[in-house]
């Protein structure tokens, strides 16, 4: 009875049919989201780490630490463009598959959603300024330079909250009537902050492994140039910077991945009991995905520890393979969670999966309409 009453808030699906197989689109949304969120994580994690390392370099007056920060800022400006482009596909797919829910939740935070364009443009311009004024402000304007970078990073840290509120509120149609906008939603809906901290930790972990990967390649490039008889400017400093960056990348990924075990547990406990129990043994697939992700996380920590001790190609490949598998598990679980929450609502308010034939009026219909109009006129 409650479900029937509350589903009145859910609009009927548009008559335009989903242009393809729903199952195929569900695979696409998982794959496209994983690719998108990978670069989003690197962008946000690198921007925050860049500011942090620049502050550390200022306090210690260490040029090498400052070079690491500059490197991270360069990565941010590149990765954010890829993240934006790759975000188009999952945004279109979620609006096609979950039209009634996604557009409804978007309308509830309409002002915040529209502000995304201004926020992202502002953040990107500030981070470009942060990147291209690095050398010019290296002297006596370091504090101002840090302030510029911190401002851009804070905007990037705020933006995910808008997306998280949007995708969480679409899971709770029964709560739409009490929603009072974006800022109210931050404490109104469950899961919001648990998801946010889970996401932030993932951002640092992903930027950490990317930082290691980039500097590992840079080291190989120096070795190749030296073998070819070419000289490398500031070779000793560059080697030390790459070594320090790799160490920073491994440490960042190790500790944030370890903290994910706590953040993931907190997120699981924030689910509705019926949904949480699906991951606790009532559904074989979801329970298997959860246990598999936990086991793989422990395996990843083991390989990260080994990589920190022995910088070998085998250990690095093991980390990358395990990390990619975890990404697939997380993307899959995220989709299954959405399906679990919306299953009953979708059954009560089915999607338009087939073309709706137009209604053809007959002569009898026209005569009946004329009679009704005459009666209304009387």
C-alpha positions as a Markdown table, in Angstrom:
| # | Residue | x | y | z |
|---|---|---|---|---|
| 1 | Unk | 0.0 | 0.0 | 0.0 |
| 2 | Unk | 2.8 | 2.4 | 0.9 |
| 3 | Unk | 4.7 | 1.6 | -2.3 |
| 4 | Unk | 1.5 | 2.1 | -4.4 |
| 5 | Unk | 0.9 | 5.5 | -2.7 |
| 6 | Unk | 4.5 | 6.7 | -3.1 |
| 7 | Unk | 5.0 | 5.5 | -6.7 |
| 8 | Unk | 2.4 | 8.2 | -7.6 |
| 9 | Unk | 5.3 | 10.6 | -7.3 |
| 10 | Unk | 7.2 | 8.7 | -10.1 |
| 11 | Unk | 6.2 | 10.0 | -13.5 |
| 12 | Unk | 5.3 | 7.7 | -16.4 |
| 13 | Unk | 8.2 | 6.9 | -18.7 |
| 14 | Unk | 8.2 | 8.9 | -21.9 |
| 15 | Unk | 6.6 | 7.1 | -24.9 |
| 16 | Unk | 9.8 | 7.1 | -26.9 |
| 17 | Unk | 11.2 | 3.5 | -26.5 |
| 18 | Unk | 14.6 | 2.7 | -25.2 |
| 19 | Unk | 16.6 | 2.5 | -28.5 |
| 20 | Unk | 18.2 | -0.9 | -27.9 |
| 21 | Unk | 18.5 | -3.9 | -25.6 |
| 22 | Unk | 18.4 | -2.8 | -21.9 |
| 23 | Unk | 20.9 | -5.5 | -20.9 |
| 24 | Unk | 23.4 | -4.2 | -23.5 |
| 25 | Unk | 23.0 | -0.7 | -22.2 |
| 26 | Unk | 23.5 | -1.8 | -18.7 |
| 27 | Unk | 26.9 | -3.3 | -19.7 |
| 28 | Unk | 27.8 | -0.1 | -21.4 |
| 29 | Unk | 26.9 | 2.1 | -18.4 |
| 30 | Unk | 29.2 | 0.0 | -16.2 |
| 31 | Unk | 32.1 | 0.1 | -18.6 |
| 32 | Unk | 31.7 | 3.7 | -19.5 |
| 33 | Unk | 31.4 | 4.8 | -15.9 |
| 34 | Unk | 34.5 | 2.9 | -14.9 |
| 35 | Unk | 36.5 | 4.7 | -17.6 |
| 36 | Unk | 35.0 | 8.0 | -16.6 |
| 37 | Unk | 35.5 | 7.7 | -12.8 |
| 38 | Unk | 39.1 | 6.5 | -13.3 |
| 39 | Unk | 40.2 | 9.8 | -14.8 |
| 40 | Unk | 37.9 | 11.8 | -12.4 |
| 41 | Unk | 39.7 | 10.1 | -9.5 |
| 42 | Unk | 43.2 | 11.0 | -10.9 |
| 43 | Unk | 42.1 | 14.6 | -11.5 |
| 44 | Unk | 40.8 | 15.2 | -8.0 |
| 45 | Unk | 43.4 | 13.2 | -6.2 |
| 46 | Unk | 46.3 | 14.8 | -8.1 |
| 47 | Unk | 45.0 | 18.4 | -7.5 |
| 48 | Unk | 44.8 | 17.9 | -3.8 |
| 49 | Unk | 48.2 | 16.1 | -3.6 |
| 50 | Unk | 49.7 | 18.9 | -5.6 |
| 51 | Unk | 48.7 | 21.6 | -3.1 |
| 52 | Unk | 49.7 | 19.4 | -0.2 |
| 53 | Unk | 53.2 | 18.7 | -1.6 |
| 54 | Unk | 53.7 | 22.3 | -2.5 |
| 55 | Unk | 53.0 | 23.4 | 1.0 |
| 56 | Unk | 55.4 | 20.7 | 2.2 |
| 57 | Unk | 58.0 | 21.9 | -0.2 |
| 58 | Unk | 57.6 | 25.4 | 1.1 |
| 59 | Unk | 58.0 | 24.4 | 4.7 |
| 60 | Unk | 61.0 | 22.3 | 4.1 |
| 61 | Unk | 62.5 | 24.5 | 1.4 |
| 62 | Unk | 63.0 | 21.4 | -0.8 |
| 63 | Unk | 63.1 | 22.0 | -4.5 |
| 64 | Unk | 62.5 | 18.3 | -5.3 |
| 65 | Unk | 59.3 | 18.2 | -3.3 |
| 66 | Unk | 58.1 | 21.3 | -5.2 |
| 67 | Unk | 58.9 | 19.5 | -8.5 |
| 68 | Unk | 56.7 | 16.6 | -7.4 |
| 69 | Unk | 53.9 | 19.1 | -6.7 |
| 70 | Unk | 54.4 | 20.7 | -10.1 |
| 71 | Unk | 54.2 | 17.3 | -11.8 |
| 72 | Unk | 50.9 | 16.5 | -10.1 |
| 73 | Unk | 49.5 | 19.9 | -11.2 |
| 74 | Unk | 50.5 | 19.0 | -14.8 |
| 75 | Unk | 48.6 | 15.7 | -14.6 |
| 76 | Unk | 45.5 | 17.4 | -13.2 |
| 77 | Unk | 45.2 | 19.7 | -16.2 |
| 78 | Unk | 45.4 | 16.8 | -18.7 |
| 79 | Unk | 43.3 | 14.3 | -16.9 |
| 80 | Unk | 40.3 | 16.6 | -16.2 |
| 81 | Unk | 39.8 | 17.0 | -20.0 |
| 82 | Unk | 39.7 | 13.3 | -20.5 |
| 83 | Unk | 37.4 | 12.9 | -17.5 |
| 84 | Unk | 34.8 | 15.4 | -18.9 |
| 85 | Unk | 34.7 | 13.7 | -22.4 |
| 86 | Unk | 34.4 | 10.2 | -20.9 |
| 87 | Unk | 31.6 | 11.4 | -18.6 |
| 88 | Unk | 29.2 | 12.0 | -21.6 |
| 89 | Unk | 28.5 | 8.3 | -22.2 |
| 90 | Unk | 27.4 | 7.3 | -18.6 |
| 91 | Unk | 25.4 | 10.5 | -18.3 |
| 92 | Unk | 23.4 | 9.7 | -21.5 |
| 93 | Unk | 23.0 | 6.1 | -20.6 |
| 94 | Unk | 21.7 | 6.7 | -17.1 |
| 95 | Unk | 19.2 | 9.2 | -18.5 |
| 96 | Unk | 18.0 | 6.6 | -21.0 |
| 97 | Unk | 17.8 | 3.6 | -18.7 |
| 98 | Unk | 16.5 | 5.3 | -15.6 |
| 99 | Unk | 14.6 | 8.3 | -17.2 |
| 100 | Unk | 11.8 | 8.5 | -14.6 |
| 101 | Unk | 14.2 | 8.4 | -11.6 |
| 102 | Unk | 17.2 | 10.3 | -12.9 |
| 103 | Unk | 15.3 | 13.3 | -14.3 |
| 104 | Unk | 13.1 | 13.5 | -11.2 |
| 105 | Unk | 16.1 | 13.5 | -8.8 |
| 106 | Unk | 17.8 | 16.1 | -11.1 |
| 107 | Unk | 14.8 | 18.4 | -10.9 |
| 108 | Unk | 14.9 | 18.2 | -7.1 |
| 109 | Unk | 18.4 | 19.8 | -7.1 |
| 110 | Unk | 18.0 | 21.8 | -10.3 |
| 111 | Unk | 19.9 | 24.9 | -9.2 |
| 112 | Unk | 22.9 | 22.9 | -8.0 |
| 113 | Unk | 22.8 | 20.8 | -11.1 |
| 114 | Unk | 22.8 | 23.9 | -13.4 |
| 115 | Unk | 25.7 | 25.4 | -11.4 |
| 116 | Unk | 27.9 | 22.4 | -12.4 |
| 117 | Unk | 28.8 | 24.2 | -15.6 |
| 118 | Unk | 30.0 | 27.4 | -13.9 |
| 119 | Unk | 31.7 | 25.4 | -11.1 |
| 120 | Unk | 33.7 | 23.2 | -13.5 |
| 121 | Unk | 34.7 | 26.1 | -15.8 |
| 122 | Unk | 35.8 | 28.1 | -12.8 |
| 123 | Unk | 37.8 | 25.2 | -11.4 |
| 124 | Unk | 39.5 | 24.4 | -14.7 |
| 125 | Unk | 40.5 | 28.1 | -15.3 |
| 126 | Unk | 41.9 | 28.4 | -11.8 |
| 127 | Unk | 43.9 | 25.1 | -12.1 |
| 128 | Unk | 45.2 | 26.3 | -15.5 |
| 129 | Unk | 46.4 | 29.5 | -13.7 |
| 130 | Unk | 47.9 | 27.3 | -11.0 |
| 131 | Unk | 49.8 | 25.3 | -13.5 |
| 132 | Unk | 51.1 | 28.0 | -15.9 |
| 133 | Unk | 52.2 | 30.4 | -13.1 |
| 134 | Unk | 54.3 | 27.9 | -11.3 |
| 135 | Unk | 57.7 | 29.1 | -12.4 |
| 136 | Unk | 56.7 | 32.8 | -12.3 |
| 137 | Unk | 55.5 | 32.5 | -8.7 |
| 138 | Unk | 58.2 | 30.3 | -7.4 |
| 139 | Unk | 60.0 | 33.2 | -5.8 |
| 140 | Unk | 58.1 | 35.4 | -3.3 |
| 141 | Unk | 54.5 | 34.6 | -4.3 |
| 142 | Unk | 54.4 | 31.0 | -3.2 |
| 143 | Unk | 51.6 | 31.6 | -0.6 |
| 144 | Unk | 49.4 | 33.2 | -3.2 |
| 145 | Unk | 50.2 | 30.3 | -5.6 |
| 146 | Unk | 49.1 | 27.8 | -3.0 |
| 147 | Unk | 45.9 | 29.7 | -2.4 |
| 148 | Unk | 45.1 | 29.6 | -6.1 |
| 149 | Unk | 45.7 | 25.8 | -6.2 |
| 150 | Unk | 43.7 | 25.2 | -3.0 |
| 151 | Unk | 40.7 | 27.2 | -4.4 |
| 152 | Unk | 40.6 | 25.1 | -7.6 |
| 153 | Unk | 41.0 | 21.9 | -5.6 |
| 154 | Unk | 38.2 | 22.8 | -3.2 |
| 155 | Unk | 35.8 | 23.4 | -6.0 |
| 156 | Unk | 36.7 | 20.0 | -7.5 |
| 157 | Unk | 36.1 | 18.4 | -4.1 |
| 158 | Unk | 32.7 | 20.0 | -3.9 |
| 159 | Unk | 31.5 | 19.0 | -7.4 |
| 160 | Unk | 31.2 | 15.2 | -6.7 |
| 161 | Unk | 28.7 | 16.0 | -3.9 |
| 162 | Unk | 26.2 | 17.2 | -6.5 |
| 163 | Unk | 26.5 | 14.0 | -8.5 |
| 164 | Unk | 26.3 | 11.9 | -5.4 |
| 165 | Unk | 23.2 | 13.6 | -4.2 |
| 166 | Unk | 21.6 | 13.1 | -7.6 |
| 167 | Unk | 22.3 | 9.4 | -8.0 |
| 168 | Unk | 21.4 | 8.7 | -4.3 |
| 169 | Unk | 18.1 | 10.6 | -4.3 |
| 170 | Unk | 17.0 | 8.7 | -7.4 |
| 171 | Unk | 17.1 | 5.5 | -5.3 |
| 172 | Unk | 14.6 | 6.9 | -2.7 |
| 173 | Unk | 11.4 | 8.0 | -4.6 |
| 174 | Unk | 9.5 | 7.7 | -1.3 |
| 175 | Unk | 11.6 | 10.6 | 0.1 |
| 176 | Unk | 11.1 | 13.0 | -2.8 |
| 177 | Unk | 8.1 | 14.7 | -1.3 |
| 178 | Unk | 10.2 | 15.9 | 1.7 |
| 179 | Unk | 13.2 | 17.1 | -0.3 |
| 180 | Unk | 14.0 | 20.8 | -0.1 |
| 181 | Unk | 16.9 | 21.2 | -2.5 |
| 182 | Unk | 20.6 | 20.3 | -2.7 |
| 183 | Unk | 21.9 | 21.5 | 0.7 |
| 184 | Unk | 19.0 | 19.9 | 2.6 |
| 185 | Unk | 19.6 | 16.7 | 0.7 |
| 186 | Unk | 23.2 | 16.4 | 2.1 |
| 187 | Unk | 21.7 | 15.3 | 5.4 |
| 188 | Unk | 18.3 | 14.2 | 4.3 |
| 189 | Unk | 19.2 | 11.1 | 2.3 |
| 190 | Unk | 21.2 | 8.2 | 3.6 |
| 191 | Unk | 24.5 | 7.1 | 2.1 |
| 192 | Unk | 25.5 | 10.6 | 0.9 |
| 193 | Unk | 28.6 | 11.2 | 3.1 |
| 194 | Unk | 29.6 | 7.5 | 3.2 |
| 195 | Unk | 29.7 | 7.5 | -0.6 |
| 196 | Unk | 31.6 | 10.7 | -0.6 |
| 197 | Unk | 34.4 | 9.5 | 1.6 |
| 198 | Unk | 34.5 | 6.2 | -0.2 |
| 199 | Unk | 34.9 | 8.2 | -3.5 |
| 200 | Unk | 37.6 | 10.5 | -2.0 |
| 201 | Unk | 39.7 | 7.6 | -0.8 |
| 202 | Unk | 39.4 | 6.0 | -4.2 |
| 203 | Unk | 40.6 | 9.3 | -5.8 |
| 204 | Unk | 43.8 | 9.3 | -3.7 |
| 205 | Unk | 44.4 | 5.6 | -4.3 |
| 206 | Unk | 44.0 | 5.9 | -8.1 |
| 207 | Unk | 46.1 | 9.1 | -8.3 |
| 208 | Unk | 48.8 | 7.2 | -6.3 |
| 209 | Unk | 49.1 | 4.3 | -8.7 |
| 210 | Unk | 49.1 | 6.7 | -11.6 |
| 211 | Unk | 51.8 | 8.7 | -10.0 |
| 212 | Unk | 53.9 | 5.6 | -9.7 |
| 213 | Unk | 53.2 | 4.5 | -13.2 |
| 214 | Unk | 54.1 | 7.9 | -14.7 |
| 215 | Unk | 57.4 | 8.2 | -12.9 |
| 216 | Unk | 58.3 | 4.6 | -13.6 |
| 217 | Unk | 58.0 | 5.3 | -17.3 |
| 218 | Unk | 60.0 | 8.6 | -16.9 |
| 219 | Unk | 62.8 | 6.7 | -15.3 |
| 220 | Unk | 62.9 | 4.2 | -18.1 |
| 221 | Unk | 63.0 | 7.1 | -20.6 |
| 222 | Unk | 66.1 | 8.6 | -18.9 |
| 223 | Unk | 67.8 | 5.2 | -19.0 |
| 224 | Unk | 67.0 | 4.8 | -22.7 |
| 225 | Unk | 68.4 | 8.3 | -23.5 |
| 226 | Unk | 71.6 | 7.6 | -21.6 |
| 227 | Unk | 72.1 | 4.3 | -23.5 |
| 228 | Unk | 71.7 | 6.1 | -26.7 |
| 229 | Unk | 74.5 | 8.5 | -25.7 |
| 230 | Unk | 72.3 | 11.5 | -25.1 |
| 231 | Unk | 72.7 | 13.8 | -22.1 |
| 232 | Unk | 69.8 | 14.5 | -19.7 |
| 233 | Unk | 69.7 | 17.9 | -18.1 |
| 234 | Unk | 69.6 | 17.8 | -14.3 |
| 235 | Unk | 69.8 | 14.0 | -14.4 |
| 236 | Unk | 70.5 | 13.4 | -10.7 |
| 237 | Unk | 67.7 | 15.7 | -9.6 |
| 238 | Unk | 65.2 | 14.2 | -12.0 |
| 239 | Unk | 66.1 | 10.6 | -10.9 |
| 240 | Unk | 65.6 | 11.6 | -7.3 |
| 241 | Unk | 62.2 | 13.3 | -8.1 |
| 242 | Unk | 61.0 | 10.2 | -9.9 |
| 243 | Unk | 62.2 | 8.0 | -7.0 |
| 244 | Unk | 60.4 | 10.2 | -4.4 |
| 245 | Unk | 57.2 | 10.3 | -6.6 |
| 246 | Unk | 57.1 | 6.5 | -6.9 |
| 247 | Unk | 57.4 | 6.2 | -3.2 |
| 248 | Unk | 54.7 | 8.8 | -2.6 |
| 249 | Unk | 52.4 | 7.0 | -5.1 |
| 250 | Unk | 52.8 | 3.6 | -3.4 |
| 251 | Unk | 52.3 | 5.0 | 0.1 |
| 252 | Unk | 49.3 | 7.0 | -0.9 |
| 253 | Unk | 47.6 | 4.0 | -2.6 |
| 254 | Unk | 48.5 | 1.6 | 0.2 |
| 255 | Unk | 47.1 | 3.6 | 3.1 |
| 256 | Unk | 44.0 | 4.9 | 1.3 |
| 257 | Unk | 43.2 | 1.4 | 0.0 |
| 258 | Unk | 43.5 | 0.1 | 3.6 |
| 259 | Unk | 41.1 | 2.8 | 4.8 |
| 260 | Unk | 38.7 | 1.7 | 2.1 |
| 261 | Unk | 38.0 | -1.4 | 4.2 |
| 262 | Unk | 36.6 | 0.9 | 6.9 |
| 263 | Unk | 34.8 | 3.3 | 4.5 |
| 264 | Unk | 33.3 | 0.4 | 2.5 |
| 265 | Unk | 32.0 | -1.1 | 5.7 |
| 266 | Unk | 30.4 | 2.2 | 6.7 |
| 267 | Unk | 28.8 | 2.5 | 3.3 |
| 268 | Unk | 27.4 | -1.0 | 3.5 |
| 269 | Unk | 25.9 | -0.3 | 6.9 |
| 270 | Unk | 24.1 | 2.8 | 5.5 |
| 271 | Unk | 22.0 | 0.7 | 3.1 |
| 272 | Unk | 18.5 | -0.2 | 3.9 |
| 273 | Unk | 18.4 | -3.4 | 5.8 |
| 274 | Unk | 16.7 | -5.4 | 3.0 |
| 275 | Unk | 19.3 | -4.3 | 0.5 |
| 276 | Unk | 22.2 | -4.7 | 2.9 |
| 277 | Unk | 21.2 | -8.3 | 3.6 |
| 278 | Unk | 21.5 | -9.1 | -0.1 |
| 279 | Unk | 25.2 | -8.5 | 0.3 |
| 280 | Unk | 25.3 | -10.5 | 3.5 |
| 281 | Unk | 24.2 | -13.9 | 2.1 |
| 282 | Unk | 20.6 | -13.5 | 0.8 |
| 283 | Unk | 21.8 | -13.0 | -2.8 |
| 284 | Unk | 24.6 | -15.2 | -4.1 |
| 285 | Unk | 25.8 | -12.8 | -6.8 |
| 286 | Unk | 25.9 | -9.7 | -4.6 |
| 287 | Unk | 27.5 | -11.6 | -1.7 |
| 288 | Unk | 30.1 | -13.0 | -4.0 |
| 289 | Unk | 30.9 | -9.6 | -5.5 |
| 290 | Unk | 31.3 | -8.1 | -2.0 |
| 291 | Unk | 33.5 | -11.0 | -0.7 |
| 292 | Unk | 35.5 | -11.0 | -3.9 |
| 293 | Unk | 36.2 | -7.2 | -3.6 |
| 294 | Unk | 37.3 | -7.5 | 0.0 |
| 295 | Unk | 39.6 | -10.4 | -0.8 |
| 296 | Unk | 41.0 | -8.6 | -3.8 |
| 297 | Unk | 41.6 | -5.5 | -1.7 |
| 298 | Unk | 43.7 | -7.6 | 0.7 |
| 299 | Unk | 45.6 | -9.1 | -2.3 |
| 300 | Unk | 46.2 | -5.6 | -3.6 |
| 301 | Unk | 47.6 | -4.4 | -0.3 |
| 302 | Unk | 50.0 | -7.4 | -0.3 |
| 303 | Unk | 51.3 | -6.6 | -3.8 |
| 304 | Unk | 51.6 | -2.9 | -2.9 |
| 305 | Unk | 53.7 | -3.9 | 0.1 |
| 306 | Unk | 55.9 | -6.1 | -2.1 |
| 307 | Unk | 56.2 | -3.3 | -4.7 |
| 308 | Unk | 57.3 | -0.9 | -2.0 |
| 309 | Unk | 60.0 | -3.3 | -1.0 |
| 310 | Unk | 61.1 | -4.5 | -4.5 |
| 311 | Unk | 60.5 | -2.3 | -7.5 |
| 312 | Unk | 60.1 | -5.0 | -10.1 |
| 313 | Unk | 58.0 | -5.4 | -13.2 |
| 314 | Unk | 56.3 | -8.5 | -11.8 |
| 315 | Unk | 55.1 | -6.8 | -8.7 |
| 316 | Unk | 53.9 | -3.7 | -10.7 |
| 317 | Unk | 52.0 | -5.9 | -13.1 |
| 318 | Unk | 50.4 | -7.7 | -10.2 |
| 319 | Unk | 49.2 | -4.4 | -8.7 |
| 320 | Unk | 47.8 | -3.2 | -12.0 |
| 321 | Unk | 45.9 | -6.4 | -12.7 |
| 322 | Unk | 44.4 | -6.6 | -9.2 |
| 323 | Unk | 43.5 | -2.9 | -9.3 |
| 324 | Unk | 41.7 | -3.3 | -12.7 |
| 325 | Unk | 39.7 | -6.3 | -11.4 |
| 326 | Unk | 38.7 | -4.4 | -8.3 |
| 327 | Unk | 37.5 | -1.5 | -10.6 |
| 328 | Unk | 35.3 | -4.0 | -12.5 |
| 329 | Unk | 33.9 | -5.5 | -9.3 |
| 330 | Unk | 33.1 | -2.0 | -7.9 |
| 331 | Unk | 31.4 | -0.8 | -11.1 |
| 332 | Unk | 29.3 | -4.0 | -11.2 |
| 333 | Unk | 28.3 | -3.8 | -7.6 |
| 334 | Unk | 27.3 | -0.1 | -8.0 |
| 335 | Unk | 25.0 | -1.1 | -10.8 |
| 336 | Unk | 23.5 | -4.0 | -8.9 |
| 337 | Unk | 22.9 | -1.8 | -5.9 |
| 338 | Unk | 20.9 | 0.7 | -8.1 |
| 339 | Unk | 18.9 | -2.2 | -9.6 |
| 340 | Unk | 18.2 | -3.6 | -6.1 |
| 341 | Unk | 16.8 | -0.3 | -4.9 |
| 342 | Unk | 14.7 | 0.4 | -8.0 |
| 343 | Unk | 13.5 | -3.1 | -8.7 |
| 344 | Unk | 10.1 | -2.8 | -7.2 |
| 345 | Unk | 9.6 | 0.8 | -8.5 |
| 346 | Unk | 10.5 | -0.3 | -12.0 |
| 347 | Unk | 8.0 | -3.2 | -11.9 |
| 348 | Unk | 5.2 | -0.8 | -10.7 |
| 349 | Unk | 6.3 | 1.9 | -13.3 |
| 350 | Unk | 7.7 | -0.1 | -16.2 |
| 351 | Unk | 10.1 | 1.4 | -18.8 |
| 352 | Unk | 9.0 | 2.0 | -22.3 |
| 353 | Unk | 11.0 | -0.8 | -24.1 |
| 354 | Unk | 8.8 | -1.1 | -27.2 |
| 355 | Unk | 7.5 | 1.4 | -29.7 |
| 356 | Unk | 4.1 | 2.8 | -28.7 |
| 357 | Unk | 1.7 | 2.7 | -31.7 |
| 358 | Unk | -0.3 | 5.9 | -32.3 |
| 359 | Unk | -4.0 | 5.8 | -31.5 |
| 360 | Unk | -6.0 | 6.0 | -34.8 |
| 361 | Unk | -9.3 | 7.7 | -34.4 |
| 362 | Unk | -12.3 | 6.1 | -36.2 |
| 363 | Unk | -15.6 | 7.7 | -37.3 |
| 364 | Unk | -17.3 | 6.3 | -34.2 |
| 365 | Unk | -14.7 | 8.0 | -32.0 |
| 366 | Unk | -15.3 | 11.3 | -33.8 |
| 367 | Unk | -19.1 | 11.0 | -33.4 |
| 368 | Unk | -18.7 | 10.1 | -29.7 |
| 369 | Unk | -16.5 | 13.1 | -29.2 |
| 370 | Unk | -19.0 | 15.4 | -30.9 |
| 371 | Unk | -21.8 | 14.1 | -28.5 |
| 372 | Unk | -19.5 | 14.7 | -25.5 |
| 373 | Unk | -18.7 | 18.2 | -26.6 |
| 374 | Unk | -22.5 | 19.0 | -27.1 |
| 375 | Unk | -23.2 | 17.7 | -23.6 |
| 376 | Unk | -20.4 | 19.7 | -22.1 |
| 377 | Unk | -21.7 | 22.8 | -23.9 |
| 378 | Unk | -25.2 | 22.3 | -22.4 |
